[in-house]
Tab-separated table of C-alpha atoms and ligand atoms in Angstrom:
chain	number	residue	atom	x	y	z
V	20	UNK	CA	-11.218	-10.817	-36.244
V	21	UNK	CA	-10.209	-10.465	-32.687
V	22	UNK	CA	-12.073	-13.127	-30.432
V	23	UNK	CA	-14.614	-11.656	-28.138
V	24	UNK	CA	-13.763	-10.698	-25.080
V	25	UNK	CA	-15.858	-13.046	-22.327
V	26	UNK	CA	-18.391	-11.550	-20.215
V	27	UNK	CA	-16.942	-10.829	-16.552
V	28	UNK	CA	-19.508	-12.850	-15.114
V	29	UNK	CA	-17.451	-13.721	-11.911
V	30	UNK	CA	-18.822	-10.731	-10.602
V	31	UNK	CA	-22.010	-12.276	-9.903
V	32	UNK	CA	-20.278	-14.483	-7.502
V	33	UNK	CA	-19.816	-12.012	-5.091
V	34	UNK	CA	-22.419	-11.312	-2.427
V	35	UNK	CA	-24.751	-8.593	-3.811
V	36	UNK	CA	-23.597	-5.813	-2.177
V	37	UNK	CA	-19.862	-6.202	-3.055
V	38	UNK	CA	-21.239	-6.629	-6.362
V	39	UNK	CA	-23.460	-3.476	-6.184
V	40	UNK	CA	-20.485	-1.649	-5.117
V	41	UNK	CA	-17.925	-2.903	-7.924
V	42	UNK	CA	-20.514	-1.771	-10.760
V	43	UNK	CA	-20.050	1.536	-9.139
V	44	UNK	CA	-16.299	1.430	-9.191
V	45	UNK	CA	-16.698	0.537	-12.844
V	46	UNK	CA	-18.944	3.100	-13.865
V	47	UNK	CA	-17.082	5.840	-12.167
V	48	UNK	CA	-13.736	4.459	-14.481
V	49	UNK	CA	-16.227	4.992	-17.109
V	50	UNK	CA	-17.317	7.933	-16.489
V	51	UNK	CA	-13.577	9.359	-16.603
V	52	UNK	CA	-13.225	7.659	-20.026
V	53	UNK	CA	-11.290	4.940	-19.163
V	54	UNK	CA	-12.927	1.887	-20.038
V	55	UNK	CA	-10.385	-0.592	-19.476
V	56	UNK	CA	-7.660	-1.494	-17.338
V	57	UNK	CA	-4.575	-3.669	-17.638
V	58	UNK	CA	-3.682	-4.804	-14.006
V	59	UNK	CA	0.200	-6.231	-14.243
V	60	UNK	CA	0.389	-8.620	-11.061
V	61	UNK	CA	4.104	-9.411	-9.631
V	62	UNK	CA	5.788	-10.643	-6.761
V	63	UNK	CA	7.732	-13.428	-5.515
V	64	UNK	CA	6.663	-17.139	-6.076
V	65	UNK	CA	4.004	-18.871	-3.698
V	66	UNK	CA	2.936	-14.966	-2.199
V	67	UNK	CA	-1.064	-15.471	-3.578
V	68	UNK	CA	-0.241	-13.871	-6.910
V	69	UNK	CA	-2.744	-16.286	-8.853
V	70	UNK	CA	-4.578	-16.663	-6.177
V	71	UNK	CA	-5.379	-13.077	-5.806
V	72	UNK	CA	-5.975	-12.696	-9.336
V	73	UNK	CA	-8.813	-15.892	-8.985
V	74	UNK	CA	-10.183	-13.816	-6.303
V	75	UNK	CA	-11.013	-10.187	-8.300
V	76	UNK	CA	-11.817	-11.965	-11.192
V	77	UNK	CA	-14.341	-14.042	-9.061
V	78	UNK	CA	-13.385	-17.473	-10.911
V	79	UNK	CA	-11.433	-20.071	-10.739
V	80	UNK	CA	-8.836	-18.433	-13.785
V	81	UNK	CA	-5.115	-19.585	-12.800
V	82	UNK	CA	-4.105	-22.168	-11.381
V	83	UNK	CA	-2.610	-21.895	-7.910
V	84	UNK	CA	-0.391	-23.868	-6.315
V	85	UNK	CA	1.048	-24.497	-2.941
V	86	UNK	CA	4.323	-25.435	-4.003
V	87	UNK	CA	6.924	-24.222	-7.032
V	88	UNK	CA	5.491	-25.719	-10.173
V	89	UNK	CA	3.827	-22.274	-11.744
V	90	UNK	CA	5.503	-22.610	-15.045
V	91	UNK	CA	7.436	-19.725	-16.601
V	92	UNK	CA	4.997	-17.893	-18.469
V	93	UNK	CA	2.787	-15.156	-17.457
V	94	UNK	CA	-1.106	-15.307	-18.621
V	95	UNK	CA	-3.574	-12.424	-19.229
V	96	UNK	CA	-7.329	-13.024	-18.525
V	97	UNK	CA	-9.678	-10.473	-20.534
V	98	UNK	CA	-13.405	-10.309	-18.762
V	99	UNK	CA	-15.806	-7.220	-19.992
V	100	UNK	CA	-18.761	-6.244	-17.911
V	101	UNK	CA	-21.091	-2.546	-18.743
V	102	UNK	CA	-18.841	-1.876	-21.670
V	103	UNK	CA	-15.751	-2.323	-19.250
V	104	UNK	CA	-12.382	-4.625	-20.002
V	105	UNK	CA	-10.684	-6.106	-16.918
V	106	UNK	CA	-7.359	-7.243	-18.253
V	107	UNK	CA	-5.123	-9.014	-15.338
V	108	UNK	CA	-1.736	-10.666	-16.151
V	109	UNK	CA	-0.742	-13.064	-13.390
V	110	UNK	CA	3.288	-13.525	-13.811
V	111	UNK	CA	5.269	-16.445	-12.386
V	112	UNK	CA	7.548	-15.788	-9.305
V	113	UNK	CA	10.575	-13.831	-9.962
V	114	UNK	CA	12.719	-15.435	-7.637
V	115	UNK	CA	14.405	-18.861	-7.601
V	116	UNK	CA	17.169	-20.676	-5.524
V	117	UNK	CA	17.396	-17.261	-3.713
V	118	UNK	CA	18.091	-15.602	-7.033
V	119	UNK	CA	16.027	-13.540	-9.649
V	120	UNK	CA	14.797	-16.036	-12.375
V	121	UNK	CA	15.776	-13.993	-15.056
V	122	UNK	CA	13.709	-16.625	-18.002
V	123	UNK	CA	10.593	-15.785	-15.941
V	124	UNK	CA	11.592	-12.119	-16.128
V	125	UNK	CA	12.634	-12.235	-19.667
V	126	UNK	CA	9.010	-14.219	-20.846
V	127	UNK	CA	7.076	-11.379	-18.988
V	128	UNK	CA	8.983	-8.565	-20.618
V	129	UNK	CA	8.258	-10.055	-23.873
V	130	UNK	CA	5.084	-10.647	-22.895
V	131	UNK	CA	4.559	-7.230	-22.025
V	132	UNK	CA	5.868	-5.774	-25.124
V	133	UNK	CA	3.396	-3.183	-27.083
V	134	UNK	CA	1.204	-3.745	-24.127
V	135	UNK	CA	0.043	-0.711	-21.532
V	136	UNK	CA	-0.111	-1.088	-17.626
V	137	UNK	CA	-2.275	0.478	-16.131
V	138	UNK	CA	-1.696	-0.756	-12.830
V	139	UNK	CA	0.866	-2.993	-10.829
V	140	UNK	CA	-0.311	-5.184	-7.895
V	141	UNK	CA	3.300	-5.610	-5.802
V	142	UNK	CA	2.434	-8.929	-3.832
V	143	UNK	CA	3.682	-10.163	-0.645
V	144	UNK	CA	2.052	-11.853	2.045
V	145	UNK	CA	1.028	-9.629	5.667
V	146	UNK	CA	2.250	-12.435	7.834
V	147	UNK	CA	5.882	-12.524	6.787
V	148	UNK	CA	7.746	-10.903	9.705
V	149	UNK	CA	10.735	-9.869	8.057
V	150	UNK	CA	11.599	-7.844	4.657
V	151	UNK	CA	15.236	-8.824	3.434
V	152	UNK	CA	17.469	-8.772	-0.112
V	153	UNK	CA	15.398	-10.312	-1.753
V	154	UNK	CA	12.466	-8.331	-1.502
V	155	UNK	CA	14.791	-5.173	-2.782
V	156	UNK	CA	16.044	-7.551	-5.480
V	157	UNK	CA	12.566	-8.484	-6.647
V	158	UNK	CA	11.552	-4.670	-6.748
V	159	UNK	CA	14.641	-3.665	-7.991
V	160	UNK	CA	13.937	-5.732	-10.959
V	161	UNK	CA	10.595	-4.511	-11.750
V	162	UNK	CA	12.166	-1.240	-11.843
V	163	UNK	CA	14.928	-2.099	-13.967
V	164	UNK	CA	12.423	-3.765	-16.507
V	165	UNK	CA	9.538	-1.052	-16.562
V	166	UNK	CA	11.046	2.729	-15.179
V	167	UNK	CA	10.632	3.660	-11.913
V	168	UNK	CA	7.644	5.266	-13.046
V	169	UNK	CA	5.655	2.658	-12.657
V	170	UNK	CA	5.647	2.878	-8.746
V	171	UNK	CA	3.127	5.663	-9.371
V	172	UNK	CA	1.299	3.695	-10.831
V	173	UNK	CA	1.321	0.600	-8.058
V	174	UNK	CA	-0.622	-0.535	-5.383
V	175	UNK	CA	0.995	-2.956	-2.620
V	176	UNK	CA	-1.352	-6.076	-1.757
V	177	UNK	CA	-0.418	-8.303	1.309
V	178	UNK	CA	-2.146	-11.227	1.312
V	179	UNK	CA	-3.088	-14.182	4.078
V	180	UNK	CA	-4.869	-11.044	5.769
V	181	UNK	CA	-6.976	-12.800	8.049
V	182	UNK	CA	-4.518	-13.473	11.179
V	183	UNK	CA	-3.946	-13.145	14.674
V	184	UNK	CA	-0.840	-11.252	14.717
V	185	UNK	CA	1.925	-12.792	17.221
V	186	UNK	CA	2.897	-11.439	20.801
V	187	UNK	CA	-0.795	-10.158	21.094
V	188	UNK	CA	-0.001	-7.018	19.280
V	189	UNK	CA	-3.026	-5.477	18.022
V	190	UNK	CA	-4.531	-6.383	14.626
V	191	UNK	CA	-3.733	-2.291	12.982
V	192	UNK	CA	-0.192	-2.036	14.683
V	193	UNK	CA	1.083	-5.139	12.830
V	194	UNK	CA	-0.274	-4.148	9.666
V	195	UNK	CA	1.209	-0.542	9.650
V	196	UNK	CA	4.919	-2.200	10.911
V	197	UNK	CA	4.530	-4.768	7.852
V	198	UNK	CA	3.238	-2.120	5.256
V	199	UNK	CA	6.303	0.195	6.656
V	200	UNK	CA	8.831	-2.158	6.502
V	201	UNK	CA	7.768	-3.680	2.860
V	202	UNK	CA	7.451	0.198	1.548
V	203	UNK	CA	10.849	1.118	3.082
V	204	UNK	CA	12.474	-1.436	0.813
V	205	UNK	CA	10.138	-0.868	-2.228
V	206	UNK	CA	11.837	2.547	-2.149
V	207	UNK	CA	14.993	1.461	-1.361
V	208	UNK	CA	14.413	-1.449	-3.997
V	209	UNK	CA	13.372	0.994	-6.620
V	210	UNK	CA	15.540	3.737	-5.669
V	211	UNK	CA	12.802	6.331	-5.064
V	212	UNK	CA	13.636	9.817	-3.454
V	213	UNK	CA	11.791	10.745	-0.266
V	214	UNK	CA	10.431	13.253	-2.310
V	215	UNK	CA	9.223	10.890	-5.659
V	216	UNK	CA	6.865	9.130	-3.227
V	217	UNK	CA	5.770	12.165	-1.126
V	218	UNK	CA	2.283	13.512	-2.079
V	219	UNK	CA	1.193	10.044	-3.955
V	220	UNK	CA	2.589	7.043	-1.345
V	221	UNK	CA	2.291	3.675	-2.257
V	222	UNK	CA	-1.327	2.327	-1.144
V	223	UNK	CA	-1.047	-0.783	0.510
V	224	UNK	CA	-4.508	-3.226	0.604
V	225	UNK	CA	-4.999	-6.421	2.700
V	226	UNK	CA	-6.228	-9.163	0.947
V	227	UNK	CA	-7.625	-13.104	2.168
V	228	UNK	CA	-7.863	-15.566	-0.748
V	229	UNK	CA	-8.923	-18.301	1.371
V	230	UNK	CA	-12.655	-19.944	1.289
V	231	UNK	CA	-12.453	-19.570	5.212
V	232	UNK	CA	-12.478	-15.946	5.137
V	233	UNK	CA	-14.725	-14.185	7.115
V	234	UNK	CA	-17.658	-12.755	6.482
V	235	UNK	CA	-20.042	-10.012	7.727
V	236	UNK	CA	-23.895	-10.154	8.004
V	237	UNK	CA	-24.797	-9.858	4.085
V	238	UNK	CA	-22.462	-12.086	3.261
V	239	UNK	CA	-19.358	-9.689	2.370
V	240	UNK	CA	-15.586	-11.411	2.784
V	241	UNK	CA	-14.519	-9.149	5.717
V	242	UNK	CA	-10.954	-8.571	7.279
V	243	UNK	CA	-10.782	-8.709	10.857
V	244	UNK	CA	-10.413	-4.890	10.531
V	245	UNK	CA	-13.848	-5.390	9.802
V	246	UNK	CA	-12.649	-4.115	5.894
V	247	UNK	CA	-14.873	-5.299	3.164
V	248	UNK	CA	-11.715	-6.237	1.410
V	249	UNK	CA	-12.545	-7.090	-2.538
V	250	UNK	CA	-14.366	-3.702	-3.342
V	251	UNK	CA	-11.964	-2.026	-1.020
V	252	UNK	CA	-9.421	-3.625	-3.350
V	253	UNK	CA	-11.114	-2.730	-6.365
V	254	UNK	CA	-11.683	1.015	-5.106
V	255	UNK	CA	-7.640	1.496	-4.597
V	256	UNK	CA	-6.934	-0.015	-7.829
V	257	UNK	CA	-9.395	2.503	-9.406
V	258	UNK	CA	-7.912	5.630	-7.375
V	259	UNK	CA	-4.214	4.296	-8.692
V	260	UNK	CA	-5.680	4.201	-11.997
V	261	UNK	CA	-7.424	7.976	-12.001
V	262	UNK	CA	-4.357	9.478	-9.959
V	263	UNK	CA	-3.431	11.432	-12.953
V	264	UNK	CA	0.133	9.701	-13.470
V	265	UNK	CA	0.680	7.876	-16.820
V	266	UNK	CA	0.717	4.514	-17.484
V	267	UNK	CA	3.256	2.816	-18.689
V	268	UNK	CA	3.436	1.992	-22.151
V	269	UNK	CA	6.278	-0.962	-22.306
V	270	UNK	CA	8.320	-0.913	-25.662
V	271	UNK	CA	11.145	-2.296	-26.666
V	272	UNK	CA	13.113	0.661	-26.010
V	273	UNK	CA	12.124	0.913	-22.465
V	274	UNK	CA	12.652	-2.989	-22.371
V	275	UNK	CA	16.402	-2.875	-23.039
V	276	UNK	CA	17.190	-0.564	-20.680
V	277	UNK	CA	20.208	2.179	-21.109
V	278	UNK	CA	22.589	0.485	-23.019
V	279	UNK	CA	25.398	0.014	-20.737
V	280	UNK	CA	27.978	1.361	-23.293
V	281	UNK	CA	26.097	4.808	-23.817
V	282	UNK	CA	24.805	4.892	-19.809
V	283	UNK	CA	26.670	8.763	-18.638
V	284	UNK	CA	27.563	9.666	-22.306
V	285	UNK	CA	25.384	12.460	-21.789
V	286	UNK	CA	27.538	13.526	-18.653
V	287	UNK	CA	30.455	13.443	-20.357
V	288	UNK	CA	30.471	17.670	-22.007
V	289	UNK	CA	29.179	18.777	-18.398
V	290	UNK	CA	32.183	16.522	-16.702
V	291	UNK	CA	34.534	18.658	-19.106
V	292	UNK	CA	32.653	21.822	-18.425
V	293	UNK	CA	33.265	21.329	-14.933
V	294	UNK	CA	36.862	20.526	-15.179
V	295	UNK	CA	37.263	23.444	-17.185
V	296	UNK	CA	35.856	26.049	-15.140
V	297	UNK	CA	36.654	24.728	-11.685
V	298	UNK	CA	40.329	23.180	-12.350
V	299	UNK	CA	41.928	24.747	-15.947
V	300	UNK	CA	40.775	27.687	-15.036
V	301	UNK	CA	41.656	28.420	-11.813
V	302	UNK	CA	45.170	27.370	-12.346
V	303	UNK	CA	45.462	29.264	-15.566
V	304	UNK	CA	44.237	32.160	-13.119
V	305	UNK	CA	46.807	31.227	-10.478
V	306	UNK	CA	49.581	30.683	-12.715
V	307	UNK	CA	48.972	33.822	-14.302
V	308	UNK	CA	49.162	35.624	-10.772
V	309	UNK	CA	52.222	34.093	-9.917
V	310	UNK	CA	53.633	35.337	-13.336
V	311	UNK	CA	52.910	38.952	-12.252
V	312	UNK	CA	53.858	38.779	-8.866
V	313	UNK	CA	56.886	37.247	-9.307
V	314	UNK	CA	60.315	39.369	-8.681
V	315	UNK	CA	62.642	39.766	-11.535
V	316	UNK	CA	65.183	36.568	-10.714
V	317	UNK	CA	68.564	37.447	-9.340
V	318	UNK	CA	70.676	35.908	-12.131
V	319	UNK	CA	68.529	37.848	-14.499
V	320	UNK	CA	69.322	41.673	-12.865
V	321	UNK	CA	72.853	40.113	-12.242
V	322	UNK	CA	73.282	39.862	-16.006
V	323	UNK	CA	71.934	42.494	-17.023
V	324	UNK	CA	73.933	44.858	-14.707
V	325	UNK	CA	77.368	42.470	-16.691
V	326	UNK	CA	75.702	43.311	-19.813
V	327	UNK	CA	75.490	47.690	-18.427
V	328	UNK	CA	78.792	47.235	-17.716
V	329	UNK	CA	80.265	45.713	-20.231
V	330	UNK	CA	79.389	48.322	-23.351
K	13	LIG	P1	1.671	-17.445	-6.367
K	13	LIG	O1	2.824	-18.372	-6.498
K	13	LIG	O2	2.150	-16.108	-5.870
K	13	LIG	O3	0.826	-17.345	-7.574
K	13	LIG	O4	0.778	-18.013	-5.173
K	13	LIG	P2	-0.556	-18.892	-5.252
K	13	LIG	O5	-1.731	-18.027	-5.523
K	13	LIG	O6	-0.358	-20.061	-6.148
K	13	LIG	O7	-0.686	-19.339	-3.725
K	13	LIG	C1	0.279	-20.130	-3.073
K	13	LIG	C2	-0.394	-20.851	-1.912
K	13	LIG	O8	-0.835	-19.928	-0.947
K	13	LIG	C3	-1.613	-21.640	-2.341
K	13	LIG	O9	-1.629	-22.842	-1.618
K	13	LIG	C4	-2.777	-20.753	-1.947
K	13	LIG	O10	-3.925	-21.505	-1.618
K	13	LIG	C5	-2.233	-20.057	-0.719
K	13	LIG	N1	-2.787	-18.704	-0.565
K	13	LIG	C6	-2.704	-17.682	-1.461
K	13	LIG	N2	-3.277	-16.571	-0.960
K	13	LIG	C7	-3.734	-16.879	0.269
K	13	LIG	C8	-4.432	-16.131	1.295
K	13	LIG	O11	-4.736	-14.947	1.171
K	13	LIG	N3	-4.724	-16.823	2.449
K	13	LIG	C9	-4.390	-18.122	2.635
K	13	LIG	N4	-4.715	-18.689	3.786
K	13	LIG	N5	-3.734	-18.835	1.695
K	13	LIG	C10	-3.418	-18.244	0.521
K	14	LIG	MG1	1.017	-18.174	-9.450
C-alpha cells in the first residue's frame, strides 16, 4: 500500500490571511476537478530553487545551500491539505563549469518518467542584470527534454525580490526590463514563435525567500511593490494550471527525443514532390518547347534535298 501522503501543515505557518487566501486558491482547483498538482521546479544552480520550494511548502523541506554541493538528484515532496495533493520536485542546477550538467539532466528525466507536470517554475534571480548563453542553454534544454509545450504550461519566478534596484531606477521599471530580457531568451531558448506565446505569455512572479522579508500590517511577506507575494504566487500557479493547455505527460518516448537518424524522414516525399513539380517538370516543359520550336537543322533539309535529287 502506497504510504500516506503527509498533511500540508506548512500552511499554518503562514500569517492567517495568506493562509485564508491559499485555502481559497485550493478550493477553486477543486472546484474545477483538479485536485492535485505536480509543480516541476528548474533553473540554474544557487538561483533559490530549493529555497523557493521551502517557502510554498511553508517548511523547512530541501536543503538549501549557498554554495554548489546540491547533489545530483531531484526530490519530490507530497503534502495534502482539504482533499488537495501539492506535489513539488525541486531539481539540482542544470548548469556546471559553464556547461549543461547533462547527469543532473539525465537523473531528472528519469525521474520524471510516467510522471505528469502540471506546472514548471523557470527560476532565476530579479537582481541579475544581464541574461546571456547560458540562460538560452538552460531553457533550451528543458525544451529539448519535455516539448516546447511545456512553456504553456510555465510560470517564470525571479527570486531575491526584495531590492533597491541600482542607478535609482524605480522599483516596477527594473522588474519589467529583467522579466523582458529573461522572456526574450526563454523564447529564443525554446524556440517559440511570436505567435506560440501571443494570447497566453509567460507570467512572471517575484519571489523573497529570505527571513528578512518584509512584511505588511497582518503580518503578510510583502514585496516592496507592496505584493503579497506567496498567495500571489500560488494564484499564478493556479491560473497556469486552469489555462486550458495540457500538461505534460513525460514518457519515454517524449524523453528520447526524435531520433536523430529518422529527424526530416517525413520531409523527404514532399522534398521529391517539390523537385518534381518545380524543377523535372518545368524542364520537361521547356525542353519540350524547344523541341517544337526548333527549325528543321540545315544538314538535315541539305540531305534531304541530295536524297530528292538523287532518285
Ligand atoms: P538552488 O541552488 O537554486 O536550489 O538555490 P538555494 O535555494 O539553495 O539558494 C541558494 C542561496 O541563495 C542560499 O544561500 C539561499 O539562502 C539564498 N536565497 C535563495 N533565495 C533567496 C531570496 O529570495 N532572497 C535572498 N536574499 N536569498 C535567497
Ligand atoms: Mg537546490
Amino acid at each position: 500500500m502506497a504510504a500516506q501522503t503527509k498533511e500540508w501543515s506548512g500552511i499554518n505557518s503562514f500569517a492567517p490571511a495568506t493562509q485564508t487566501k491559499l485555502l481559497e486558491l485550493l478550493g477553486k482547483l477543486k472546484q474545477e476537478n483538479v485536485n492535485s498538482l505536480t509543480i516541476l521546479v528548474m533553473g540554474k544552480g544557487g538561483v533559490g530553487k530549493s529555497s523557493t520550494v521551502n517557502s510554498i511548502v511553508g517548511e523547512r523541506v530541501v536543503t538549501i545551500s549557498p554554495f554548489q554541493s546540491e547533489g545530483l538528484r531531484p526530490m519530490m515532496i507530497s503534502r495534502a491539505r482539504a482533499g488537495f495533493t501539492l506535489n513539488i520536485i525541486d531539481t539540482p542546477g542544470l548548469i556546471e563549469g559553464g556547461y549543461i550538467n547533462d547527469m543532473a539532466l539525465n537523473n531528472i528525466k528519469s525521474f520524471l518518467l510516467n510522471k505528469t507536470i502540471d506546472v514548471l517554475l523557470y527560476v532565476d534571480r530579479l537582481d541579475a542584470y544581464r541574461v546571456d548563453n547560458l540562460d538560452r542553454e538552460v531553457v533550451k534544454a528543458i525544451t529539448d527534454s519535455f516539448g516546447k509545450r511545456i512553456w504553456n504550461r510555465s510560470l517564470v519566478v525571479l527570486t531575491h525580490a526584495q531590492l533597491s534596484p541600482p542607478d535609482g531606477l524605480p522599483y516596477e521599471e527594473f522588474f519589467s526590463k529583467r522579466s523582458e530580457a529573461l522572456l526574450k531568451a526563454l523564447r529564443l531558448g525554446a524556440g517559440l514563435k511570436k505567435h506560440e506565446v501571443q494570447g497566453s505569455p509567460i507570467p512572471v512572479v517575484l519571489v523573497e525567500n529570505s527571513g528578512r522579508c518584509s512584511k505588511n500590517e497582518i503580518d503578510e511577506k510583502v514585496l516592496p511593490n507592496g505584493i503579497v507575494w506567496i498567495p500571489h504566487t500560488v494564484e499564478k500557479i493556479t491560473e497556469v494550471a486552469l489555462n486550458g493547455s495540457k500538461s505534460i505527460f513525460v514518457d519515454q518516448k517524449l524523453i528520447e527525443g526524435p531520433n536523430p537518424n529518422e529527424r526530416g524522414k517525413f520531409l523527404i516525399p514532399l522534398i521529391l514532390a517539390i523537385q518534381y513539380f518545380f524543377a523535372i517538370k518545368p524542364i520537361e516543359r521547356a525542353i519540350r518547347k524547344d523541341i517544337a520550336r526548333e527549325s528543321r537543322p540545315a544538314w538535315e533539309t541539305r540531305d534531304a534535298s541530295l536524297v530528292g535529287r538523287r532518285f
